Amino acid sequence: MSDEVVPDAVIQVKTLFFAAYRDMVGAEELDIELPQGATLRDVVRAVRARPGGDALPSNPALAVNREYASSNRVLENGDEVAFIPPVAGG
Amino acid sequence: MSDEVVPDAVIQVKTLFFAAYRDMVGAEELDIELPQGATLRDVVRAVRARPGGDALPSNPALAVNREYASSNRVLENGDEVAFIPPVAGG
Amino acid sequence: MYCRITAAPIDAAELVQRVRANEDGAVLLFMGVVRNHHAGRAVVGLTYDAYKEMATEKLEGICEDVSSQFEVGDIAVVHRVGELAIGEVSVAIAVAAPHRDAAYKASRQLIERLKREVPIWKRERYANGGEAWQEGVTPQAPETD
Amino acid sequence: MYCRITAAPIDAAELVQRVRANEDGAVLLFMGVVRNHHAGRAVVGLTYDAYKEMATEKLEGICEDVSSQFEVGDIAVVHRVGELAIGEVSVAIAVAAPHRDAAYKASRQLIERLKREVPIWKRERYANGGEAWQEGVTPQAPETD
C-alpha cells in the first residue's frame, strides 16, 4: 500500500505484427509480460527471444497505442505495441 | 495568262468572331475581300472600318486556318481568319 | 489520346476508363467545376464558347507535346461548351501513367496550357442579373517571320 | 474529411461527390491502380495489409495537416486492403479546392505522406507463382525525448 515500486511488479502489453513481421513471428498478436518501467526496447528484446523472433530487426519501427514511438518509450500496463515493417501503401 | 500579279486581283477570306468580339462586331462570320498580297493586318483594318468594328483592339490575337499567326502573315484566297479574344477556358 | 469540345455533360468516369491500361499505376483526374463566386462576385452559372475545330486541334497538339515530355500512357481532355450551372464540370483531364510523378506533372501542364492557349471563353452570369465575358489570357502568336 | 481503410472496391465517383462544394472550382482525384509490373517483374495482383485503426488515424492526421497548409475545401482518402487484381484501385484521394493550385499541391502531399507514414503493406503476386512483401519506407519515429 506504499507508493514504492514493487520490484517484482509486472505489466502486460499486447504486441501486434503485420505483413513480413507477422510471417516471421508466426502470430498476429502476442501478450507479453514485462517488469514495470520496461521500455519499447525491452519489448523488442522479449519478442526477439521467442522462436522466429530473431528474424525481426533489432530496431524496428514501433507504435504505442497507434502512435509512432521511439525505443526509449516507457510502457504502461495494457499498452498496444505494434511492430511496423517498412510501409508500402499506395 | 501570265505569271505577273494582276494589280486589281482580289482574294476573299472568311473571318470568324467569338465571345466578346462577336458581341462587338455583331456577327459570327463575315466574308472579306482584300487585294492579293494582303496580310492579317489588312484584314483587321478592314473589319475595324465596319460598323461596330472599331470596338475591336487594333492588334488582336489571330488565327489562320486554326493556327495562331502573326499580323504580317500574307493571306490566300479562302483562308479562315479567326479573331481570338483573350482565352479563358478551364 | 482523346480530345473533345462538347455540349453534353462530361462523364469523368468514362474518361478514366478510357485512359487506364494495365501498365499504369497512377491515374489522375482533374476537373474544373463551375463555382459560385469569382473575383468577389456571386456567380450563378457560366456560359462557355469555343472555336470548336481549332480548340480540338490545339488540345491534340498540347497532348502530344505533354506525352513527349513525360512518361505517360494515355491522356483524355474534354471541355464543355454552352450554359453550365454551379457544380457542373467544365473541363476534365484524365492522365494515366506508370508512375504518379509523371501523371501529376503532365496533368498540371495540360490544364495550364489549356488555359493559356486553347480558344475557349467563358461568360459569367451574376446573381444580380448581369453577365460579362471573363477576362482571359492573350494567346501568344508565333514569332514574326 | 473522410478517411477509410476498406476491403470493398473503391467508388471514386462517390468520393468526388463527397468532397465537392459550390465554392470549389477544382476537384482532383488521384487513383493508385494495381499495375502488371514492378521492378522488371510481371505482377498478377497485390495483397494489401494494414494496421487498420492506426492507418485511419494517421490518414486523418495527414488530412488535417494538409488542410491547414493549403486552401482546400474537403478531402477524402480511401485505401483498399485484401486481394486486388490488375487494374483495381488501391487508393483514391479526392481533393476539392476553390483554386487548382492548392488542389494539386494538397493531393501530391497527401499521397507522398501516405506512402511514407501510413501503416499499409503490399504483397506482390508474380506471374511465375512467387509472392513477396514489397520493400517499403521505414516510418520516422518521433525524436527521442
Coordinates of C-alpha atoms in Angstrom, one line a residue:
Chain A
M1 CA 0.0 0.0 0.0
S2 CA 3.0 2.3 -0.3
D3 CA 4.0 4.4 -3.4
E4 CA 7.3 2.5 -3.7
V5 CA 7.8 0.5 -6.9
V6 CA 7.2 -3.1 -6.0
P7 CA 10.3 -4.8 -7.5
D8 CA 8.6 -7.8 -9.0
A9 CA 5.5 -5.9 -10.3
V10 CA 4.8 -6.7 -13.9
I11 CA 2.8 -5.1 -16.7
Q12 CA 1.3 -6.8 -19.7
V13 CA 1.3 -5.3 -23.2
K14 CA -0.4 -6.5 -26.4
T15 CA 2.1 -6.7 -29.3
L16 CA 0.8 -6.7 -32.9
F17 CA 2.6 -8.0 -36.0
F18 CA 1.8 -7.1 -39.7
A19 CA 3.0 -8.2 -43.1
A20 CA 6.5 -9.6 -43.2
Y21 CA 6.8 -9.3 -39.4
R22 CA 3.7 -11.4 -39.0
D23 CA 5.2 -14.1 -41.2
M24 CA 8.4 -14.0 -39.2
V25 CA 6.8 -14.2 -35.8
G26 CA 4.0 -16.5 -36.9
A27 CA 1.4 -14.6 -35.0
E28 CA -0.9 -11.6 -35.4
E29 CA -0.6 -10.7 -31.8
L30 CA 1.1 -11.8 -28.6
D31 CA 0.6 -10.8 -25.0
I32 CA 4.0 -10.0 -23.4
E33 CA 4.7 -9.6 -19.7
L34 CA 7.4 -7.1 -18.7
P35 CA 8.8 -5.6 -15.5
Q36 CA 7.3 -2.3 -14.6
G37 CA 9.3 0.5 -16.1
A38 CA 10.1 -1.5 -19.2
T39 CA 10.6 0.4 -22.5
L40 CA 9.9 -0.5 -26.1
R41 CA 13.5 -1.7 -26.3
D42 CA 12.6 -4.3 -23.7
V43 CA 9.6 -5.5 -25.7
V44 CA 11.6 -5.9 -28.8
R45 CA 14.2 -7.9 -26.9
A46 CA 11.5 -10.2 -25.4
V47 CA 9.9 -10.8 -28.8
R48 CA 13.2 -11.5 -30.5
A49 CA 14.0 -14.1 -27.8
R50 CA 10.9 -16.1 -28.9
P51 CA 11.0 -18.8 -31.7
G52 CA 11.2 -17.0 -35.0
G53 CA 11.6 -13.7 -33.3
D54 CA 15.3 -13.3 -34.2
A55 CA 14.3 -12.7 -37.8
L56 CA 12.9 -9.3 -36.7
P57 CA 15.3 -6.4 -36.9
S58 CA 16.8 -5.3 -33.6
N59 CA 15.5 -1.8 -34.1
P60 CA 12.1 -1.9 -35.9
A61 CA 9.7 1.0 -36.2
L62 CA 7.2 0.7 -33.4
A63 CA 3.9 2.3 -32.4
V64 CA 2.3 2.5 -29.0
N65 CA -1.4 2.9 -28.9
R66 CA -1.4 3.8 -32.7
E67 CA 1.3 6.5 -32.5
Y68 CA 4.9 6.0 -33.7
A69 CA 7.1 6.0 -30.6
S70 CA 10.9 5.9 -30.0
S71 CA 12.6 2.9 -28.4
N72 CA 13.1 4.5 -25.0
R73 CA 9.4 5.0 -24.6
V74 CA 8.3 3.6 -21.1
L75 CA 5.3 1.3 -21.3
E76 CA 2.2 1.0 -19.2
N77 CA 0.1 -1.9 -18.4
G78 CA -2.4 -2.6 -21.3
D79 CA -0.4 -0.7 -24.0
E80 CA -0.9 -1.8 -27.6
V81 CA 2.6 -2.1 -29.1
A82 CA 2.7 -2.6 -32.9
F83 CA 5.8 -3.7 -34.8
I84 CA 5.7 -1.7 -38.0
P85 CA 7.5 -3.1 -41.1
P86 CA 8.7 -0.5 -43.7
V87 CA 5.4 0.8 -45.0
A88 CA 4.3 0.4 -48.7
G89 CA 0.8 1.8 -49.1
G90 CA -0.4 3.5 -52.3
Chain B
M1 CA -2.4 34.1 -118.7
S2 CA 1.0 35.5 -117.5
D3 CA 2.5 34.9 -114.1
E4 CA 2.5 38.6 -113.3
V5 CA 0.4 39.7 -110.4
V6 CA -2.7 41.3 -111.8
P7 CA -3.0 44.6 -110.0
D8 CA -6.7 44.5 -109.2
A9 CA -6.9 40.8 -108.4
V10 CA -8.7 40.2 -105.1
I11 CA -8.9 37.3 -102.6
Q12 CA -11.8 36.5 -100.3
V13 CA -11.2 35.3 -96.7
K14 CA -13.8 34.2 -94.1
T15 CA -13.4 36.0 -90.8
L16 CA -14.8 34.4 -87.6
F17 CA -15.7 36.2 -84.3
F18 CA -16.1 34.7 -80.9
A19 CA -17.2 35.7 -77.4
A20 CA -16.7 39.5 -76.7
Y21 CA -15.5 40.1 -80.3
R22 CA -18.7 38.6 -81.7
D23 CA -20.7 40.9 -79.5
M24 CA -18.7 43.9 -80.8
V25 CA -18.9 43.0 -84.5
G26 CA -22.5 41.7 -84.2
A27 CA -21.7 38.7 -86.4
E28 CA -20.3 35.2 -86.2
E29 CA -18.6 35.4 -89.5
L30 CA -18.0 37.8 -92.3
D31 CA -16.6 37.3 -95.8
I32 CA -14.0 40.0 -96.5
E33 CA -12.5 40.9 -99.9
L34 CA -8.9 42.0 -100.0
P35 CA -6.3 42.8 -102.6
Q36 CA -3.9 39.9 -103.4
G37 CA -0.9 40.0 -101.1
A38 CA -2.9 41.4 -98.2
T39 CA -1.8 40.5 -94.7
L40 CA -3.6 39.8 -91.4
R41 CA -3.0 43.5 -90.6
D42 CA -5.1 44.4 -93.6
V43 CA -8.0 42.1 -92.5
V44 CA -8.0 43.7 -89.1
R45 CA -8.1 47.2 -90.7
A46 CA -10.9 46.2 -93.0
V47 CA -13.0 44.7 -90.2
R48 CA -12.4 47.7 -87.9
A49 CA -13.6 50.0 -90.6
R50 CA -17.1 48.3 -90.4
P51 CA -19.9 49.4 -88.1
G52 CA -19.0 48.3 -84.6
G53 CA -15.6 47.1 -85.7
D54 CA -13.7 49.9 -84.1
A55 CA -14.5 48.3 -80.7
L56 CA -12.0 45.6 -81.6
P57 CA -8.4 46.1 -80.5
S58 CA -6.1 47.2 -83.3
N59 CA -3.8 44.3 -82.7
P60 CA -5.9 41.3 -81.7
A61 CA -4.7 37.7 -81.5
L62 CA -5.5 36.0 -84.8
A63 CA -5.5 32.5 -86.3
V64 CA -5.3 31.5 -89.9
N65 CA -6.8 28.1 -90.7
R66 CA -6.9 27.2 -87.0
E67 CA -3.3 28.1 -86.2
Y68 CA -2.2 31.3 -84.4
A69 CA -0.5 33.6 -86.8
S70 CA 1.4 36.9 -86.6
S71 CA 0.0 40.0 -88.2
N72 CA 2.4 40.1 -91.1
R73 CA 1.1 36.8 -92.4
V74 CA 0.1 37.0 -96.1
L75 CA -3.3 35.6 -96.8
E76 CA -4.5 33.4 -99.5
N77 CA -7.9 33.1 -101.1
G78 CA -10.2 31.0 -99.0
D79 CA -8.3 31.4 -95.7
E80 CA -10.3 31.2 -92.5
V81 CA -9.2 34.1 -90.3
A82 CA -10.3 34.0 -86.6
F83 CA -10.3 36.9 -84.3
I84 CA -9.3 35.4 -80.9
P85 CA -10.2 37.3 -77.7
P86 CA -8.1 36.6 -74.7
V87 CA -8.8 33.0 -73.9
A88 CA -10.5 31.8 -70.6
G89 CA -11.1 28.1 -70.8
G90 CA -10.9 25.8 -67.8
Chain C
M1 CA -5.4 10.3 -76.9
Y2 CA -8.9 11.7 -76.8
C3 CA -9.7 15.5 -77.1
R4 CA -13.2 16.8 -77.4
I5 CA -15.2 20.0 -77.1
T6 CA -18.7 19.0 -76.2
A7 CA -22.1 20.5 -75.3
A8 CA -23.0 17.3 -73.4
P9 CA -22.3 16.8 -69.7
I10 CA -18.8 15.3 -69.1
D11 CA -18.7 11.7 -68.0
A12 CA -15.4 11.7 -66.0
A13 CA -15.6 8.1 -65.0
E14 CA -15.7 7.1 -68.7
L15 CA -12.6 9.2 -69.3
V16 CA -10.8 7.4 -66.5
Q17 CA -11.7 4.0 -68.0
R18 CA -10.6 5.3 -71.4
V19 CA -7.1 6.2 -70.4
R20 CA -6.2 3.4 -67.9
A21 CA -4.1 0.5 -69.1
N22 CA -2.6 -2.4 -67.3
E23 CA 0.9 -0.8 -67.3
D24 CA -0.3 2.2 -65.4
G25 CA 0.0 2.6 -61.6
A26 CA -1.5 6.1 -61.4
V27 CA -4.5 7.8 -62.8
L28 CA -5.1 11.5 -62.2
L29 CA -8.3 13.2 -63.0
F30 CA -8.6 16.9 -62.8
M31 CA -12.0 18.5 -63.0
G32 CA -12.7 22.2 -63.4
V33 CA -16.0 22.9 -61.8
V34 CA -18.3 25.9 -62.0
R35 CA -18.1 27.7 -58.7
N36 CA -20.4 30.2 -57.1
H37 CA -18.0 33.1 -56.9
H38 CA -15.4 34.9 -58.9
A39 CA -13.4 38.0 -58.0
G40 CA -15.7 38.7 -55.1
R41 CA -18.9 38.5 -57.1
A42 CA -21.7 35.9 -56.6
V43 CA -21.9 33.8 -59.8
V44 CA -25.0 31.7 -60.7
G45 CA -23.5 30.0 -63.8
L46 CA -21.1 30.2 -66.7
T47 CA -21.7 30.1 -70.5
Y48 CA -18.7 28.7 -72.4
D49 CA -18.0 29.5 -76.1
A50 CA -15.2 27.8 -78.1
Y51 CA -13.7 27.9 -81.6
K52 CA -14.5 24.2 -81.7
E53 CA -12.3 23.0 -84.5
M54 CA -9.3 24.9 -83.5
A55 CA -9.7 24.2 -79.8
T56 CA -9.8 20.5 -80.6
E57 CA -6.7 20.7 -82.7
K58 CA -4.9 22.8 -80.1
L59 CA -5.8 20.3 -77.4
E60 CA -4.5 17.5 -79.5
G61 CA -1.2 19.3 -80.1
I62 CA -0.8 20.1 -76.3
C63 CA -1.5 16.4 -75.5
E64 CA 1.2 15.3 -78.0
D65 CA 3.7 17.8 -76.5
V66 CA 3.0 16.7 -73.0
S67 CA 3.1 13.0 -74.0
S68 CA 6.6 13.5 -75.4
Q69 CA 7.8 15.3 -72.3
F70 CA 6.6 13.0 -69.6
E71 CA 6.3 9.2 -69.3
V72 CA 2.6 8.9 -69.5
G73 CA 0.3 6.3 -71.0
D74 CA -2.9 7.8 -72.4
I75 CA -4.5 11.3 -72.0
A76 CA -8.1 12.4 -72.4
V77 CA -9.2 16.0 -72.3
V78 CA -12.8 17.1 -72.6
H79 CA -14.1 20.7 -72.4
R80 CA -17.7 21.6 -72.2
V81 CA -19.5 24.5 -74.0
G82 CA -22.9 26.0 -73.5
E83 CA -24.7 27.0 -70.3
L84 CA -23.4 25.4 -67.1
A85 CA -24.8 25.6 -63.6
I86 CA -22.9 25.7 -60.4
G87 CA -21.2 22.4 -59.7
E88 CA -21.1 21.2 -63.3
V89 CA -17.8 20.0 -64.7
S90 CA -16.5 22.5 -67.3
V91 CA -13.3 20.6 -68.1
A92 CA -11.9 17.1 -67.3
I93 CA -8.4 15.9 -67.8
A94 CA -7.5 12.3 -67.2
V95 CA -3.9 11.1 -67.3
A96 CA -2.7 7.6 -66.8
A97 CA 0.9 6.8 -66.2
P98 CA 3.1 4.0 -64.9
H99 CA 4.2 6.3 -62.0
R100 CA 2.5 9.1 -60.2
D101 CA 5.1 11.8 -60.7
A102 CA 4.6 11.9 -64.4
A103 CA 0.8 11.9 -64.0
Y104 CA 0.9 14.9 -61.7
K105 CA 3.3 16.9 -63.9
A106 CA 1.5 16.1 -67.1
S107 CA -1.9 16.9 -65.7
R108 CA -0.8 20.2 -64.4
Q109 CA 0.9 21.2 -67.6
L110 CA -2.2 20.2 -69.6
I111 CA -4.5 22.5 -67.6
E112 CA -2.1 25.4 -67.6
R113 CA -1.5 25.2 -71.3
L114 CA -5.3 24.8 -72.0
K115 CA -5.9 28.0 -70.1
R116 CA -3.3 29.9 -72.0
E117 CA -3.6 28.6 -75.5
V118 CA -6.9 27.0 -76.3
P119 CA -9.6 29.2 -77.8
I120 CA -12.3 28.9 -75.2
W121 CA -14.2 31.7 -73.5
K122 CA -16.5 32.0 -70.5
R123 CA -19.3 34.4 -69.8
E124 CA -20.2 34.8 -66.1
R125 CA -23.8 35.1 -65.1
Y126 CA -24.1 37.0 -61.9
A127 CA -26.6 36.7 -59.0
N128 CA -27.6 40.3 -59.5
G129 CA -28.6 39.6 -63.1
G130 CA -25.6 40.9 -65.0
E131 CA -23.4 39.0 -67.4
A132 CA -19.9 39.5 -68.6
W133 CA -17.2 37.7 -70.6
Q134 CA -14.4 36.8 -68.1
E135 CA -11.1 38.5 -68.8
G136 CA -8.6 36.0 -70.2
V137 CA -5.1 35.5 -71.4
T138 CA -3.9 36.8 -74.8
P139 CA -2.5 33.7 -76.6
Q140 CA 1.0 34.2 -78.0
A141 CA 1.3 34.4 -81.7
P142 CA 4.3 32.7 -83.2
E143 CA 7.4 34.9 -83.7
T144 CA 7.1 37.3 -86.7
D145 CA 9.0 35.7 -89.5
Chain D
M1 CA -12.9 14.9 -44.2
Y2 CA -13.3 11.2 -44.9
C3 CA -10.6 8.6 -44.3
R4 CA -11.2 4.9 -44.6
I5 CA -9.4 1.6 -44.9
T6 CA -11.7 -0.8 -46.6
A7 CA -11.9 -4.2 -48.1
A8 CA -14.7 -3.2 -50.5
P9 CA -14.0 -1.8 -54.0
I10 CA -13.4 1.9 -54.0
D11 CA -16.1 4.1 -55.5
A12 CA -14.1 7.1 -56.8
A13 CA -17.1 8.9 -58.2
E14 CA -18.7 8.8 -54.8
L15 CA -15.6 10.3 -53.2
V16 CA -15.7 13.2 -55.8
Q17 CA -19.3 13.9 -55.0
R18 CA -18.5 13.8 -51.3
V19 CA -15.8 16.5 -51.4
R20 CA -17.2 18.9 -53.9
A21 CA -18.9 22.1 -52.7
N22 CA -20.3 25.1 -54.5
E23 CA -17.3 27.2 -53.5
D24 CA -14.8 24.9 -55.3
G25 CA -13.6 25.4 -58.8
A26 CA -11.2 22.4 -58.8
V27 CA -11.5 18.8 -57.9
L28 CA -8.5 16.5 -58.2
L29 CA -8.8 12.7 -58.0
F30 CA -5.7 10.6 -57.6
M31 CA -6.0 6.9 -58.0
G32 CA -3.3 4.4 -57.4
V33 CA -4.0 1.4 -59.6
V34 CA -2.6 -2.2 -59.5
R35 CA -0.2 -2.4 -62.4
N36 CA 1.1 -5.5 -64.1
H37 CA 4.8 -4.9 -63.5
H38 CA 7.2 -3.8 -60.8
A39 CA 11.0 -3.6 -60.8
G40 CA 11.0 -5.6 -64.0
R41 CA 8.9 -8.5 -62.8
A42 CA 5.4 -9.4 -64.2
V43 CA 2.8 -9.0 -61.4
V44 CA -0.6 -10.6 -61.5
G45 CA -2.0 -8.9 -58.4
L46 CA -1.4 -7.3 -55.0
T47 CA -2.5 -8.2 -51.5
Y48 CA -2.7 -5.2 -49.1
D49 CA -2.5 -5.4 -45.4
A50 CA -3.0 -2.5 -43.0
Y51 CA -3.0 -1.7 -39.3
K52 CA -6.5 -0.5 -39.8
E53 CA -7.1 1.6 -36.7
M54 CA -3.7 3.3 -36.8
A55 CA -3.8 3.8 -40.6
T56 CA -7.2 5.5 -40.3
E57 CA -6.0 7.8 -37.6
K58 CA -2.7 8.6 -39.4
L59 CA -4.7 9.5 -42.6
E60 CA -6.9 11.8 -40.6
G61 CA -3.9 13.5 -39.1
I62 CA -2.3 13.9 -42.5
C63 CA -5.5 15.3 -43.9
E64 CA -5.7 17.8 -41.1
D65 CA -2.1 18.9 -41.6
V66 CA -2.6 19.3 -45.4
S67 CA -5.9 21.2 -44.8
S68 CA -4.1 23.7 -42.6
Q69 CA -1.3 24.1 -45.1
F70 CA -3.3 24.7 -48.3
E71 CA -6.5 26.4 -49.1
V72 CA -8.6 23.4 -49.8
G73 CA -12.2 22.5 -49.1
D74 CA -12.8 18.9 -48.3
I75 CA -10.6 15.9 -48.6
A76 CA -11.4 12.2 -48.9
V77 CA -8.9 9.3 -48.8
V78 CA -9.8 5.7 -49.1
H79 CA -7.2 2.8 -49.2
R80 CA -8.2 -0.7 -50.0
V81 CA -7.0 -3.9 -48.3
G82 CA -7.2 -7.5 -49.3
E83 CA -6.5 -9.1 -52.7
L84 CA -6.6 -6.8 -55.7
A85 CA -6.3 -7.7 -59.3
I86 CA -4.6 -5.7 -62.1
G87 CA -6.5 -2.5 -62.8
E88 CA -8.2 -2.3 -59.4
V89 CA -7.9 0.9 -57.5
S90 CA -5.8 0.5 -54.3
V91 CA -6.0 4.1 -53.1
A92 CA -8.2 7.1 -54.1
I93 CA -7.5 10.7 -52.9
A94 CA -10.1 13.3 -53.8
V95 CA -9.4 17.0 -53.0
A96 CA -11.7 19.9 -53.7
A97 CA -10.5 23.5 -53.6
P98 CA -11.6 26.9 -54.7
H99 CA -8.5 27.1 -57.0
R100 CA -6.5 24.4 -58.7
D101 CA -3.0 25.2 -57.4
A102 CA -4.0 24.2 -53.9
A103 CA -5.7 21.1 -55.1
Y104 CA -2.7 19.8 -56.9
K105 CA -0.3 20.6 -54.1
A106 CA -2.5 19.1 -51.4
S107 CA -3.2 15.9 -53.5
R108 CA 0.5 15.4 -54.1
Q109 CA 1.4 15.9 -50.5
L110 CA -1.3 13.5 -49.3
I111 CA -0.1 10.6 -51.5
E112 CA 3.6 11.2 -50.6
R113 CA 2.9 11.3 -46.9
L114 CA 0.5 8.3 -47.1
K115 CA 3.4 6.3 -48.7
R116 CA 5.9 7.3 -46.1
E117 CA 3.8 7.3 -42.9
V118 CA 0.7 5.2 -43.0
P119 CA 1.0 1.6 -41.8
I120 CA -0.1 -0.3 -45.0
W121 CA 1.8 -3.0 -46.8
K122 CA 1.6 -4.8 -50.1
R123 CA 2.5 -8.3 -51.1
E124 CA 3.2 -8.8 -54.8
R125 CA 1.9 -11.9 -56.5
Y126 CA 4.1 -12.7 -59.5
A127 CA 3.3 -14.3 -62.8
N128 CA 5.7 -17.1 -62.1
G129 CA 3.8 -18.0 -58.9
G130 CA 6.0 -16.4 -56.3
E131 CA 4.9 -13.8 -53.7
A132 CA 6.8 -11.2 -51.7
W133 CA 6.1 -8.3 -49.5
Q134 CA 7.2 -5.2 -51.3
E135 CA 10.1 -3.3 -49.8
G136 CA 8.8 -0.1 -48.2
V137 CA 9.8 3.0 -46.3
T138 CA 10.7 2.9 -42.6
P139 CA 8.4 5.5 -41.0
Q140 CA 10.2 8.0 -38.8
A141 CA 9.7 7.7 -35.1
P142 CA 9.4 11.0 -33.1
E143 CA 12.7 12.4 -31.7
T144 CA 13.9 10.6 -28.7
D145 CA 12.8 12.7 -25.7

